[in-house]
Phi, psi and omega in degrees: 000132177277137175236157185230149175255159176301325177299314181295323182286323178300317179298316180302325180274359172100005181273087185249353182245022179285145179293329175235096187306135181087000183304315183294325178288317180297325179297317178296318183294320178301319177293320182284322186239065183301342178284347177287127183285152183305322187262004179277136181287140181268123171228112189257142177274181185300318181297314179291322179296319176300324178296315178301311181302324182280337188241349172263120180295147178294150177294148178263000000 
C-alpha cells in the first residue's frame, strides 16, 4: 500500500517555498480530522491523498 506525507502532497500541489514544508496540507488535515493528535505522524492512504488533491488549492 502506498502512503503519502503532507510534505510530498504539498510539493505535488506546487508548494515548494513554504517555510515548513507540508504546512498547507497539514492545516487542511487538522481541520478535516480533528481527532488526529498534534504529535502523531501523518501517513495518508490513496483515498486521503486524493481528498487533499481535490480540496487543497494548487499554489499559484
